[in-house]
Short mmCIF file of C-alpha atoms in Angstrom, two decimals:
data_model
loop_
_atom_site.label_atom_id
_atom_site.label_comp_id
_atom_site.label_asym_id
_atom_site.label_seq_id
_atom_site.Cartn_x
_atom_site.Cartn_y
_atom_site.Cartn_z
CA MET A 483 129.35 99.02 89.52
CA ALA A 484 128.11 98.38 93.04
CA VAL A 485 126.06 100.14 95.78
CA VAL A 486 124.08 103.37 95.37
CA SER A 487 122.28 104.86 98.40
CA ILE A 488 119.69 107.64 98.23
CA ALA A 489 118.26 109.49 101.22
CA SER A 490 116.48 112.65 102.24
CA VAL A 491 117.22 114.89 105.18
CA GLY A 492 113.97 116.34 106.47
CA THR A 493 111.16 115.22 104.19
CA SER A 494 111.45 112.49 101.56
CA PRO A 495 109.97 113.92 98.36
CA GLY A 496 109.94 111.12 95.84
CA ILE A 497 112.88 109.12 97.22
CA THR A 498 111.20 105.71 96.99
CA THR A 499 109.49 106.50 93.69
CA THR A 500 112.82 107.51 92.17
CA ALA A 501 114.55 104.44 93.59
CA VAL A 502 111.94 102.15 92.02
CA ALA A 503 112.17 103.92 88.67
CA LEU A 504 115.98 103.75 88.74
CA ALA A 505 115.94 100.04 89.56
CA LEU A 506 113.55 99.27 86.73
CA GLU A 507 115.73 101.26 84.31
CA TRP A 508 119.01 99.86 85.65
CA PRO A 509 121.24 98.26 82.96
CA ARG A 510 122.39 95.30 85.10
CA PRO A 511 120.82 92.88 87.59
CA VAL A 512 119.93 94.92 90.66
CA VAL A 513 118.54 94.57 94.18
CA LEU A 514 116.45 97.46 95.50
CA VAL A 515 116.79 97.57 99.28
CA GLU A 516 113.92 99.29 101.08
CA ALA A 517 115.87 100.44 104.12
CA ASP A 518 113.39 103.14 105.16
CA ILE A 519 112.55 102.07 108.74
CA SER A 520 109.78 104.61 109.27
CA LYS A 521 107.04 102.53 107.61
CA PRO A 522 106.23 99.11 106.12
CA SER A 523 107.03 98.50 102.47
CA SER A 524 105.65 101.32 100.36
CA VAL A 525 106.81 99.50 97.22
CA ILE A 526 104.58 96.51 97.99
CA ALA A 527 101.69 98.80 98.95
CA GLY A 528 102.23 101.18 96.03
CA PHE A 529 104.00 99.86 92.93
CA MET A 530 102.87 96.27 93.57
CA GLN A 531 99.40 97.34 94.81
CA CYS A 532 99.51 94.84 97.71
CA GLN A 533 99.50 91.84 95.37
CA ILE A 534 102.01 90.09 97.64
CA SER A 535 102.57 90.05 101.38
CA GLY A 536 105.46 91.72 103.15
CA VAL A 537 106.49 88.60 105.05
CA ARG A 538 109.87 88.33 103.35
CA GLY A 539 112.41 91.13 103.46
CA LEU A 540 114.49 92.91 106.06
CA SER A 541 112.35 91.37 108.81
CA THR A 542 113.53 87.93 107.70
CA LEU A 543 117.17 89.00 107.49
CA SER A 544 116.99 90.58 110.93
CA GLN A 545 115.81 87.29 112.42
CA ILE A 546 118.60 85.39 110.65
CA ALA A 547 121.21 87.90 111.84
CA THR A 548 120.22 87.42 115.48
CA ILE A 549 120.94 83.68 115.40
CA GLY A 550 123.67 83.39 112.78
CA HIS A 551 125.36 85.09 109.85
CA LEU A 552 123.92 86.54 106.68
CA ASP A 553 125.03 85.18 103.32
CA ARG A 554 124.14 85.64 99.67
CA GLU A 555 121.60 82.82 99.80
CA SER A 556 119.72 84.25 102.78
CA LEU A 557 119.74 87.72 101.20
CA LEU A 558 118.38 86.65 97.83
CA GLY A 559 115.93 84.30 99.54
CA SER A 560 114.48 87.27 101.41
CA CYS A 561 113.88 89.20 98.18
CA VAL A 562 110.87 89.24 95.86
CA PRO A 563 110.82 90.00 92.13
CA LEU A 564 110.51 93.73 91.44
CA THR A 565 107.50 93.46 89.17
CA SER A 566 104.03 94.97 89.41
CA THR A 567 102.60 91.59 90.43
CA GLY A 568 105.55 90.32 92.48
CA GLU A 569 105.79 87.34 90.12
CA ASP A 570 109.12 86.29 88.65
CA GLN A 571 108.49 86.95 84.92
CA GLY A 572 112.19 86.26 84.29
CA THR A 573 113.27 89.54 85.84
CA GLU A 574 116.81 90.23 87.08
CA LYS A 575 115.52 93.00 89.33
CA LEU A 576 114.71 92.18 92.94
CA LEU A 577 113.20 93.97 95.93
CA LEU A 578 114.28 93.49 99.53
CA PRO A 579 111.15 94.81 101.28
CA ALA A 580 111.21 97.07 104.32
CA VAL A 581 110.85 95.83 107.90
CA ALA A 582 107.19 94.92 108.29
CA ASN A 583 106.84 96.47 111.76
CA PRO A 584 108.32 100.00 112.03
CA GLU A 585 108.21 99.82 115.84
CA ALA A 586 110.41 96.73 115.75
CA ALA A 587 112.72 98.38 113.21
CA GLY A 588 113.82 100.90 115.81
CA GLY A 589 115.32 98.07 117.87
CA ILE A 590 117.42 96.64 115.03
CA THR A 591 121.08 97.37 115.74
CA THR A 592 123.35 94.58 114.50
CA LEU A 593 121.82 94.02 111.06
CA TRP A 594 122.99 97.11 109.18
CA GLY A 595 126.75 96.62 109.26
CA GLU A 596 126.57 92.98 108.22
CA LEU A 597 124.00 93.83 105.55
CA ALA A 598 126.17 96.61 104.11
CA GLU A 599 129.14 94.25 103.81
CA LEU A 600 126.99 91.62 102.12
CA LEU A 601 125.50 94.11 99.66
CA CYS A 602 128.98 95.29 98.66
CA SER A 603 130.01 91.70 97.95
CA LEU A 604 127.24 91.26 95.35
CA ASP A 605 129.26 93.29 92.86
CA SER A 606 131.59 90.32 92.35
CA SER A 607 128.64 88.30 91.01
CA GLY A 608 127.46 91.05 88.66
CA VAL A 609 124.64 92.37 90.84
CA ASP A 610 124.26 96.04 91.73
CA VAL A 611 122.35 97.50 94.68
CA ILE A 612 120.15 100.57 95.12
CA VAL A 613 119.42 101.43 98.76
CA ASP A 614 116.37 103.54 99.57
CA LEU A 615 117.16 105.02 102.98
CA GLY A 616 114.11 107.27 103.04
CA ARG A 617 114.54 109.93 105.69
CA TRP A 618 117.95 110.17 107.36
CA THR A 619 117.57 110.89 111.06
CA GLY A 620 121.00 112.30 111.90
CA ASN A 621 123.83 111.25 114.19
CA ARG A 622 121.76 108.58 115.93
CA ASP A 623 120.68 106.85 112.71
CA ARG A 624 121.67 103.20 113.10
CA ARG A 625 121.85 102.58 109.36
CA VAL A 626 125.14 104.46 109.15
CA ALA A 627 126.94 101.54 107.42
CA LEU A 628 124.57 101.79 104.43
CA ALA A 629 125.59 105.42 103.99
CA GLU A 630 129.27 104.85 104.70
CA ARG A 631 129.76 101.86 102.35
CA ALA A 632 127.80 103.23 99.37
CA ASP A 633 129.95 103.79 96.29
CA VAL A 634 127.65 106.69 95.37
CA PHE A 635 125.50 108.57 97.88
CA LEU A 636 122.61 110.76 96.72
CA TYR A 637 120.91 113.45 98.79
CA GLY A 638 117.37 113.97 97.56
CA LEU A 639 115.67 117.29 98.22
CA GLN A 640 113.32 119.92 96.90
CA PRO A 641 115.25 123.16 96.26
CA THR A 642 113.37 125.19 98.89
CA PHE A 643 114.87 127.19 101.75
CA PRO A 644 113.58 124.83 104.50
CA ALA A 645 115.01 121.81 102.66
CA LEU A 646 118.35 123.55 102.06
CA ALA A 647 118.59 124.40 105.74
CA ALA A 648 117.77 120.80 106.70
CA ILE A 649 120.36 119.28 104.39
CA GLU A 650 123.07 121.59 105.69
CA TYR A 651 122.43 120.11 109.13
CA GLY A 652 122.00 116.53 107.90
CA ARG A 653 125.26 116.49 105.97
CA LYS A 654 127.12 116.88 109.25
CA SER A 655 126.22 113.29 110.15
CA ILE A 656 126.96 111.78 106.72
CA ASP A 657 129.80 113.65 105.04
CA PRO A 658 132.40 113.00 107.80
CA ILE A 659 131.89 109.24 107.78
CA ARG A 660 132.16 109.12 103.99
CA ASP A 661 135.20 111.37 104.01
CA ALA A 662 136.85 109.05 106.53
CA VAL A 663 136.65 106.10 104.12
CA GLY A 664 137.59 108.09 101.02
CA ARG A 665 134.09 108.30 99.54
CA GLY A 666 133.32 111.96 100.22
CA ASP A 667 133.83 112.94 96.58
CA SER A 668 131.13 110.54 95.38
CA SER A 669 128.19 112.28 97.07
CA SER A 670 125.82 114.42 95.01
CA LEU A 671 122.31 115.88 94.87
CA VAL A 672 119.06 114.83 93.25
CA LEU A 673 116.70 117.79 93.00
CA PHE A 674 112.94 117.25 93.01
CA GLU A 675 111.08 120.13 91.42
CA ALA A 676 108.93 121.94 93.99
CA PRO A 677 105.21 122.38 93.19
CA ALA A 678 105.71 126.15 93.45
CA GLY A 679 108.85 128.24 93.53
CA GLY A 680 112.25 127.01 94.64
CA SER A 681 115.87 127.77 93.82
CA THR A 682 117.55 126.87 90.55
CA SER A 683 119.97 123.99 90.15
CA SER A 684 122.95 126.34 89.84
CA GLU A 685 121.90 128.23 92.98
CA VAL A 686 121.63 125.00 94.99
CA ARG A 687 124.95 123.70 93.67
CA LYS A 688 126.66 126.94 94.62
CA PHE A 689 125.00 127.18 98.04
CA LEU A 690 125.79 123.58 99.05
CA ASN A 691 129.04 123.28 97.10
CA MET A 692 127.95 119.88 95.84
CA PRO A 693 127.34 118.56 92.31
CA VAL A 694 123.82 117.88 91.05
CA ALA A 695 123.45 114.37 89.62
CA GLY A 696 119.91 114.85 88.37
CA GLU A 697 116.72 116.89 88.40
CA ILE A 698 113.31 115.20 88.64
CA PRO A 699 110.34 117.22 87.36
CA PHE A 700 107.13 117.60 89.37
CA SER A 701 104.89 115.12 87.55
CA PRO A 702 102.51 113.27 89.90
CA LYS A 703 100.76 111.47 87.05
CA ARG A 704 103.97 110.03 85.63
CA ALA A 705 105.46 109.28 89.04
CA ALA A 706 102.31 107.33 89.95
CA VAL A 707 103.46 104.57 87.60
CA PHE A 708 106.17 103.77 90.17
CA SER A 709 104.53 104.98 93.39
CA GLN A 710 101.00 103.63 92.85
CA GLY A 711 101.40 100.96 90.16
CA ASN A 712 99.43 102.92 87.56
CA PRO A 713 99.66 101.53 84.01
CA ALA A 714 102.63 102.81 82.01
CA THR A 715 101.65 104.04 78.55
CA LYS A 716 104.13 104.28 75.69
CA LYS A 717 103.82 108.07 75.85
CA ALA A 718 104.59 108.09 79.57
CA LEU A 719 107.75 106.05 79.01
CA ARG A 720 109.03 108.64 76.53
CA ASP A 721 108.20 111.86 78.38
CA GLY A 722 110.30 114.31 80.40
CA TYR A 723 109.89 112.44 83.67
CA MET A 724 111.39 109.25 82.31
CA ALA A 725 114.05 111.23 80.48
CA SER A 726 115.12 112.68 83.84
CA ILE A 727 115.29 109.18 85.39
CA ARG A 728 117.41 107.91 82.52
CA SER A 729 119.66 110.94 82.72
CA LEU A 730 120.15 110.33 86.45
CA ARG A 731 120.89 106.66 85.78
CA ALA A 732 123.47 107.63 83.15
CA LYS A 733 125.19 110.06 85.54
CA ILE A 734 125.32 107.47 88.33
CA THR A 735 126.70 104.73 86.09
CA LYS A 736 129.30 107.15 84.71
CA ASP A 737 130.38 108.08 88.25
CA LEU A 738 130.58 104.42 89.22
CA SER A 739 132.76 103.66 86.19
CA THR A 740 135.06 106.55 87.10
CA ILE A 741 135.32 105.28 90.68
CA ARG A 742 136.10 101.77 89.45
CA ALA A 743 138.79 103.03 87.05
CA THR A 744 140.41 105.09 89.82
CA MET A 745 140.47 102.08 92.14
CA GLU A 746 142.08 99.90 89.46
CA GLU A 747 144.74 102.57 88.83
CA GLU A 748 145.55 102.71 92.54
CA ILE A 749 145.84 98.92 92.69
CA ASP A 750 148.14 98.84 89.66
CA ALA A 751 150.30 101.59 91.17
#
């Protein structure tokens, strides 16, 4: 397994919340990369309830990249444990927090390509990566390498007509670059249930001609465990919301295994 990127075109309904939940349910060591450049770390502010500072993270890596080269040590040294308190607690799940100053993030240009290459290399040491891209901004988005190099790319959206129209436009800046590197077939949808109305999964799949990897129910109370750091009860961990997260995780890991098997067959041939 390796790198999974998730993004929204238009709004970002539950992208970060889902990324946090996926990381916490991930079956292997994992780094969650908060690559949403529109705001400071919402994971530190939400899931961790500001119990640590956002000093480390992409801001640190950006400074290193301007004077030298990134490596595994500098990457992991810029991460914090992905726990509610930010303390180690023996976890194998890490968070690379977002750029602390969104205004400065707009000026970052050289980091993303080098970071994407480094994230891909973690697979050899048994570490997977989940990249939260937040909102994708189109052809001028400088984080293109994080979309291009992802083994699996997930479009997150609510199945409403405005969102469907937005993703049709947004795909024009992502699909071609993934097709060019042979990863076009590993893109799929994550549907977030709309508070009212919306198209069905089969309707969306047919309209966009893209597979649906998972469907996340509208459940603010359950989602708040991962977006606001609310306590997780035993009942909450067994309900439909968590079942949908685990189903999505299972689909992603299955797709990654298929991709890996195909690559090995091509090498053997």
